[in-house]
Amino acid sequence: MGLSSGDSGSEARLSSPEYLRTSLAAAMVLGVRPGRFYRDIKLGCINLLLTYPDGCRANCAYCGLSRSRPGDFGRKSFIRVDWPTLATEEMLDRMVSRQSDIRRVCLSMVTHPRAYADTATLAEIILGRVHRPLSVLIAPSLSDRDHLRELRSIGVDIIGIGLDAASEQVFERTRGKGVRSPLLWKRYWHVVEASRELFGPFKVNVHLMVGIGESDRELVEMLYRLRDMEVAAYLFPFYPEEGSRMARRRRPSLVRVRRLQLAKHLIEEERMGIERIGFDGRGRITRLELPVAILDGAISSGIPFLSGGCPDRDGDLVCTRPFGSYRPGEPFRDF
């Protein structure tokens, strides 16, 4: 399958599938950008992002790729870091030559009319050249069951879904403006359910953000819903993106982030029931009713505070998103 978008002129030269963006951390692994990782952090997953001259059509309030954020799409930061653009063929050559440092590849869609077709094209090419497992972070507004079947048949083994909002109300406030949000919320869940059915238990992950307007109770209830579906939940603390509609929103406190990370771990690993979690009148967690030995063991292990990300073939976390939630030198929010 060739790399042809069907466009002509200057726009096509910066469009997927001929071009892709990659995160700054992945660009360092691939030798595209100079630098070294703080405390020798290792990034085993190469994150790739579709790119188009007219950008992403979505307008999420917290996202650096939002259409309302000033600037050219190809130059916009995402998760607070640069994403250099590279010719896909060069990107593939670099991944092949550095394959020993790579344990997974993740290809992310944006909301654009060509995004699904280009994703399918690129998934087949990547799996044919880079012999590593491939995740796809899909745009549910552009995806359906047939698309998911096709991705599975190509060889994609994990599906990611950026739900971000822990409740329909938060979704409407932060993501649904102008896109018939009640229908979009339902569509997201149809895609989550179809993905789980087609790819299997814990081969689907849903991204959730702490600090975009949800209560602790809403987030906890979402964690139980996903656990019962055998869908992985990846939890990320909100960090304001300059120029976004939520650029002036404060980050959630470190105490709140820690509390929710610990609750998530206990819900998933210790099967803690919701009756053991106390909430105040504003939906904030006030207590976790478990034996002290279990709480102390979980905290001292550090496991609850690991970043959420996809594993390699051996089950080890490789998508670590270095400093996606905080800056080097700050108290860590995940690691």
Coordinates of C-alpha atoms in Angstrom, one line a residue:
M1 CA 0.0 0.0 0.0
G2 CA 1.5 3.3 -1.0
L3 CA 1.8 6.7 0.7
S4 CA -0.6 8.8 -1.4
S5 CA -3.2 11.2 0.1
G6 CA -4.7 12.0 -3.3
D7 CA -4.0 15.7 -2.8
S8 CA -1.7 17.9 -4.8
G9 CA 0.2 21.2 -4.2
S10 CA 1.8 22.5 -1.1
E11 CA -0.9 21.2 1.3
A12 CA -0.2 17.6 0.4
R13 CA 3.5 18.0 1.2
L14 CA 2.7 18.5 4.9
S15 CA -0.2 16.0 5.0
S16 CA -0.5 12.5 6.3
P17 CA 0.0 9.8 5.2
E18 CA 3.2 11.2 3.6
Y19 CA 4.1 13.1 6.7
L20 CA 3.7 12.4 10.4
R21 CA 4.5 14.2 13.7
T22 CA 6.2 12.6 16.6
S23 CA 6.6 13.7 20.2
L24 CA 9.7 15.4 21.3
A25 CA 10.7 12.5 23.5
A26 CA 10.2 10.1 20.6
A27 CA 12.1 12.5 18.3
M28 CA 15.1 12.2 20.7
V29 CA 14.9 8.4 20.6
L30 CA 14.9 8.5 16.8
G31 CA 17.7 11.0 16.6
V32 CA 15.6 13.7 15.1
R33 CA 16.1 16.1 18.0
P34 CA 19.2 16.4 20.3
G35 CA 18.9 16.0 24.0
R36 CA 19.1 13.6 26.9
F37 CA 16.5 12.3 29.2
Y38 CA 16.3 13.6 32.8
R39 CA 17.5 10.9 35.2
D40 CA 18.0 8.5 32.2
I41 CA 14.3 7.9 31.7
K42 CA 13.7 5.4 29.0
L43 CA 10.9 5.8 26.4
G44 CA 10.1 2.5 24.7
C45 CA 7.1 3.7 22.7
I46 CA 7.3 5.9 19.6
N47 CA 4.2 8.2 19.5
L48 CA 3.1 9.2 16.0
L49 CA 0.4 11.8 15.2
L50 CA -1.4 12.4 12.0
T51 CA -1.0 15.9 10.5
Y52 CA -3.0 18.0 8.1
P53 CA -2.7 21.7 6.9
D54 CA -6.2 22.5 8.1
G55 CA -5.6 20.7 11.4
C56 CA -7.9 19.0 13.8
R57 CA -11.6 19.8 13.5
A58 CA -12.3 19.2 17.2
N59 CA -12.3 22.1 19.7
C60 CA -11.5 20.6 23.1
A61 CA -11.1 23.3 25.7
Y62 CA -7.9 21.9 27.1
C63 CA -6.1 20.6 24.0
G64 CA -3.1 22.2 22.3
L65 CA -4.4 20.9 18.9
S66 CA -7.8 22.6 19.3
R67 CA -8.9 24.4 16.2
S68 CA -9.5 27.6 18.2
R69 CA -6.0 27.7 19.5
P70 CA -3.9 30.3 17.5
G71 CA -1.2 29.1 15.2
D72 CA -0.5 26.6 12.4
F73 CA -1.5 23.0 13.2
G74 CA 1.9 21.7 12.3
R75 CA 3.6 24.0 14.8
K76 CA 1.2 23.6 17.7
S77 CA 2.5 21.9 20.8
F78 CA 0.6 19.0 22.2
I79 CA 0.7 17.9 25.9
R80 CA 3.0 20.9 26.3
V81 CA 5.8 19.7 24.0
D82 CA 6.8 20.1 20.4
W83 CA 5.9 17.4 17.9
P84 CA 8.3 17.7 15.0
T85 CA 7.0 16.8 11.5
L86 CA 8.9 14.3 9.4
A87 CA 8.4 12.5 6.1
T88 CA 6.8 9.2 6.9
E89 CA 9.5 7.3 4.9
E90 CA 12.3 8.9 6.9
M91 CA 10.3 8.2 10.1
L92 CA 10.1 4.5 9.1
D93 CA 13.8 4.3 8.3
R94 CA 14.7 5.7 11.6
M95 CA 12.4 3.3 13.5
V96 CA 13.8 0.4 11.6
S97 CA 17.4 1.4 12.3
R98 CA 16.7 1.9 16.0
Q99 CA 14.4 -1.0 16.5
S100 CA 16.3 -2.3 19.4
D101 CA 15.3 0.8 21.4
I102 CA 11.6 0.5 20.5
R103 CA 9.1 -1.8 22.1
R104 CA 5.8 -0.4 20.8
V105 CA 4.5 2.2 18.3
C106 CA 1.4 4.3 18.9
L107 CA -0.4 6.0 16.0
S108 CA -2.8 8.8 17.0
M109 CA -5.7 10.1 14.9
V110 CA -7.0 13.6 14.9
T111 CA -10.5 14.7 14.0
H112 CA -10.2 15.1 10.3
P113 CA -12.2 13.6 7.3
R114 CA -9.2 11.7 6.0
A115 CA -8.0 10.5 9.4
Y116 CA -9.4 7.0 9.4
A117 CA -8.3 6.1 5.9
D118 CA -4.9 7.4 6.5
T119 CA -4.6 5.6 9.8
A120 CA -5.5 2.2 8.2
T121 CA -2.9 2.9 5.4
L122 CA -0.2 3.8 7.9
A123 CA -0.9 1.0 10.3
E124 CA -0.4 -1.6 7.5
I125 CA 2.9 0.1 6.4
I126 CA 4.2 0.5 10.0
L127 CA 3.5 -3.2 10.9
G128 CA 5.1 -4.3 7.6
R129 CA 8.4 -2.4 8.3
V130 CA 8.7 -2.1 12.1
H131 CA 8.2 -5.4 13.8
R132 CA 6.8 -4.1 17.0
P133 CA 3.2 -4.1 18.5
L134 CA 1.1 -1.2 17.3
S135 CA -1.5 0.8 19.3
V136 CA -4.0 3.2 17.6
L137 CA -5.5 6.1 19.5
I138 CA -8.7 6.5 17.6
A139 CA -11.1 9.4 17.1
P140 CA -14.5 7.8 18.0
S141 CA -16.4 10.4 16.1
L142 CA -14.8 9.0 12.9
S143 CA -14.8 5.3 13.8
D144 CA -17.2 2.5 13.7
R145 CA -17.3 -1.3 14.2
D146 CA -16.2 -2.0 10.6
H147 CA -13.2 0.3 11.1
L148 CA -12.3 -1.5 14.3
R149 CA -12.5 -4.8 12.5
E150 CA -10.2 -3.6 9.8
L151 CA -7.6 -2.3 12.2
R152 CA -7.7 -5.7 14.0
S153 CA -7.3 -7.5 10.7
I154 CA -4.3 -5.3 9.8
G155 CA -2.6 -6.3 13.1
V156 CA -3.3 -3.5 15.5
D157 CA -3.4 -5.1 19.0
I158 CA -4.5 -2.2 21.3
I159 CA -7.1 0.5 20.9
G160 CA -6.9 3.8 22.8
I161 CA -9.8 6.2 23.3
G162 CA -9.3 9.7 24.7
L163 CA -12.6 10.2 26.5
D164 CA -10.8 12.5 29.0
A165 CA -14.0 13.6 30.8
A166 CA -15.2 11.5 33.7
S167 CA -18.9 12.4 33.2
E168 CA -21.3 13.5 30.4
Q169 CA -21.6 16.9 32.0
V170 CA -17.9 17.5 32.0
F171 CA -17.7 16.2 28.4
E172 CA -20.3 18.7 27.3
R173 CA -18.5 21.6 28.9
T174 CA -15.0 20.8 27.7
R175 CA -15.5 18.8 24.5
G176 CA -19.1 19.0 23.2
K177 CA -19.4 22.6 22.1
G178 CA -21.0 22.7 18.7
V179 CA -20.8 18.9 18.1
R180 CA -24.2 17.7 19.5
S181 CA -22.5 16.5 22.7
P182 CA -25.2 14.1 23.9
L183 CA -25.0 12.1 20.7
L184 CA -21.2 12.3 20.7
W185 CA -21.0 11.0 24.3
K186 CA -23.2 8.0 23.3
R187 CA -21.1 7.4 20.2
Y188 CA -17.9 7.3 22.3
W189 CA -19.4 4.7 24.5
H190 CA -20.6 2.6 21.5
V191 CA -17.0 2.7 20.2
V192 CA -15.6 1.7 23.7
E193 CA -18.0 -1.2 23.9
A194 CA -17.3 -2.4 20.3
S195 CA -13.6 -2.1 20.8
R196 CA -13.8 -4.2 24.0
E197 CA -15.8 -6.8 22.2
L198 CA -13.5 -7.0 19.2
F199 CA -10.0 -6.6 20.8
G200 CA -10.7 -8.4 24.1
P201 CA -10.1 -7.7 27.9
F202 CA -7.6 -4.9 28.7
K203 CA -6.7 -4.5 25.0
V204 CA -8.7 -1.2 25.1
N205 CA -7.8 1.8 27.2
V206 CA -9.7 4.9 28.0
H207 CA -7.8 8.1 28.9
L208 CA -9.2 10.2 31.8
M209 CA -8.1 13.6 33.1
V210 CA -8.0 14.8 36.7
G211 CA -8.8 18.5 37.1
I212 CA -11.1 19.5 34.1
G213 CA -14.2 20.0 36.2
E214 CA -15.1 16.5 37.5
S215 CA -15.7 15.5 41.1
D216 CA -13.7 12.7 42.7
R217 CA -17.0 10.7 42.9
E218 CA -17.6 11.1 39.2
L219 CA -14.1 9.9 38.4
V220 CA -14.3 7.0 40.9
E221 CA -17.6 5.9 39.4
M222 CA -16.0 5.9 35.9
L223 CA -13.1 3.8 37.2
Y224 CA -15.6 1.2 38.4
R225 CA -17.5 1.2 35.1
L226 CA -14.3 0.6 33.1
R227 CA -13.0 -2.0 35.5
D228 CA -16.2 -4.0 35.2
M229 CA -15.9 -3.8 31.4
E230 CA -12.3 -5.0 31.6
V231 CA -11.2 -1.8 29.9
A232 CA -7.9 -0.2 31.1
A233 CA -8.1 3.3 32.6
Y234 CA -5.2 5.7 32.0
L235 CA -5.3 8.6 34.4
F236 CA -3.6 11.9 33.6
P237 CA -3.4 15.1 35.7
F238 CA -4.5 18.2 33.8
Y239 CA -1.8 20.6 32.9
P240 CA -2.9 23.8 31.2
E241 CA -1.8 24.2 27.5
E242 CA -0.8 27.8 26.6
G243 CA -3.3 29.3 24.2
S244 CA -6.0 26.8 24.9
R245 CA -9.4 27.8 26.3
M246 CA -8.5 26.3 29.6
A247 CA -5.0 27.9 29.7
R248 CA -5.8 29.8 32.9
R249 CA -7.3 26.9 34.8
R250 CA -5.3 25.8 37.8
R251 CA -3.8 22.3 37.9
P252 CA -5.4 19.9 40.4
S253 CA -3.5 19.8 43.7
L254 CA -0.9 17.2 44.1
V255 CA -2.7 15.8 47.1
R256 CA -5.9 15.3 45.0
V257 CA -3.9 13.6 42.2
R258 CA -2.2 11.2 44.7
R259 CA -5.5 10.4 46.4
L260 CA -7.2 9.5 43.1
Q261 CA -4.2 7.5 41.8
L262 CA -4.2 5.5 45.0
A263 CA -8.0 4.9 44.8
K264 CA -7.6 3.8 41.2
H265 CA -5.0 1.2 42.1
L266 CA -7.0 -0.1 45.0
I267 CA -10.1 -0.4 42.8
E268 CA -8.3 -2.3 40.1
E269 CA -5.8 -4.4 42.1
E270 CA -7.4 -4.9 45.5
R271 CA -11.0 -5.0 44.2
M272 CA -12.0 -2.4 46.7
G273 CA -15.8 -1.8 46.7
I274 CA -17.2 1.7 46.4
E275 CA -18.8 1.3 49.9
R276 CA -15.2 1.5 51.3
I277 CA -14.7 5.0 49.8
G278 CA -16.0 8.0 51.8
F279 CA -17.1 11.2 50.0
D280 CA -18.0 14.6 51.4
G281 CA -20.9 16.7 50.1
R282 CA -18.9 18.0 47.2
G283 CA -18.0 14.6 46.0
R284 CA -14.4 14.7 47.3
I285 CA -12.7 11.5 48.7
T286 CA -12.4 11.7 52.5
R287 CA -11.4 8.2 53.4
L288 CA -10.4 4.8 52.1
E289 CA -11.5 2.1 54.4
L290 CA -9.0 -0.7 54.0
P291 CA -6.5 -2.2 56.4
V292 CA -3.4 0.0 57.0
A293 CA -1.1 -2.8 55.8
I294 CA -2.8 -2.8 52.4
L295 CA -2.7 1.0 52.1
D296 CA 0.9 1.3 53.3
G297 CA 2.0 -1.6 51.0
A298 CA 0.4 0.0 47.9
I299 CA 1.9 3.5 48.7
S300 CA 5.4 2.1 49.4
S301 CA 5.4 0.1 46.2
G302 CA 5.1 3.2 44.1
I303 CA 2.9 1.3 41.6
P304 CA -0.2 3.5 42.0
F305 CA 1.8 6.5 40.8
L306 CA 3.1 5.1 37.6
S307 CA 2.0 6.9 34.4
G308 CA -0.8 5.1 32.4
G309 CA 0.4 3.7 29.1
C310 CA 0.5 0.7 26.9
P311 CA 2.8 -2.3 27.6
D312 CA 5.3 -4.2 25.4
R313 CA 4.8 -7.8 24.4
D314 CA 6.0 -8.9 27.9
G315 CA 3.5 -6.8 29.7
D316 CA 6.0 -4.1 30.9
L317 CA 4.9 -0.5 30.7
V318 CA 6.7 1.3 27.7
C319 CA 4.5 4.3 27.0
T320 CA 5.8 6.4 29.9
R321 CA 5.1 9.9 28.5
P322 CA 8.0 11.6 30.2
F323 CA 6.9 14.7 32.0
G324 CA 3.6 14.8 30.3
S325 CA 2.0 16.0 33.6
Y326 CA 4.8 18.1 35.2
R327 CA 8.1 19.6 34.4
P328 CA 11.6 18.2 35.4
G329 CA 12.5 19.3 38.9
E330 CA 8.9 19.6 40.1
P331 CA 7.4 17.1 42.5
F332 CA 6.4 14.2 40.3
R333 CA 2.7 13.6 39.6
D334 CA 3.3 10.3 37.8
F335 CA 6.5 8.6 36.8

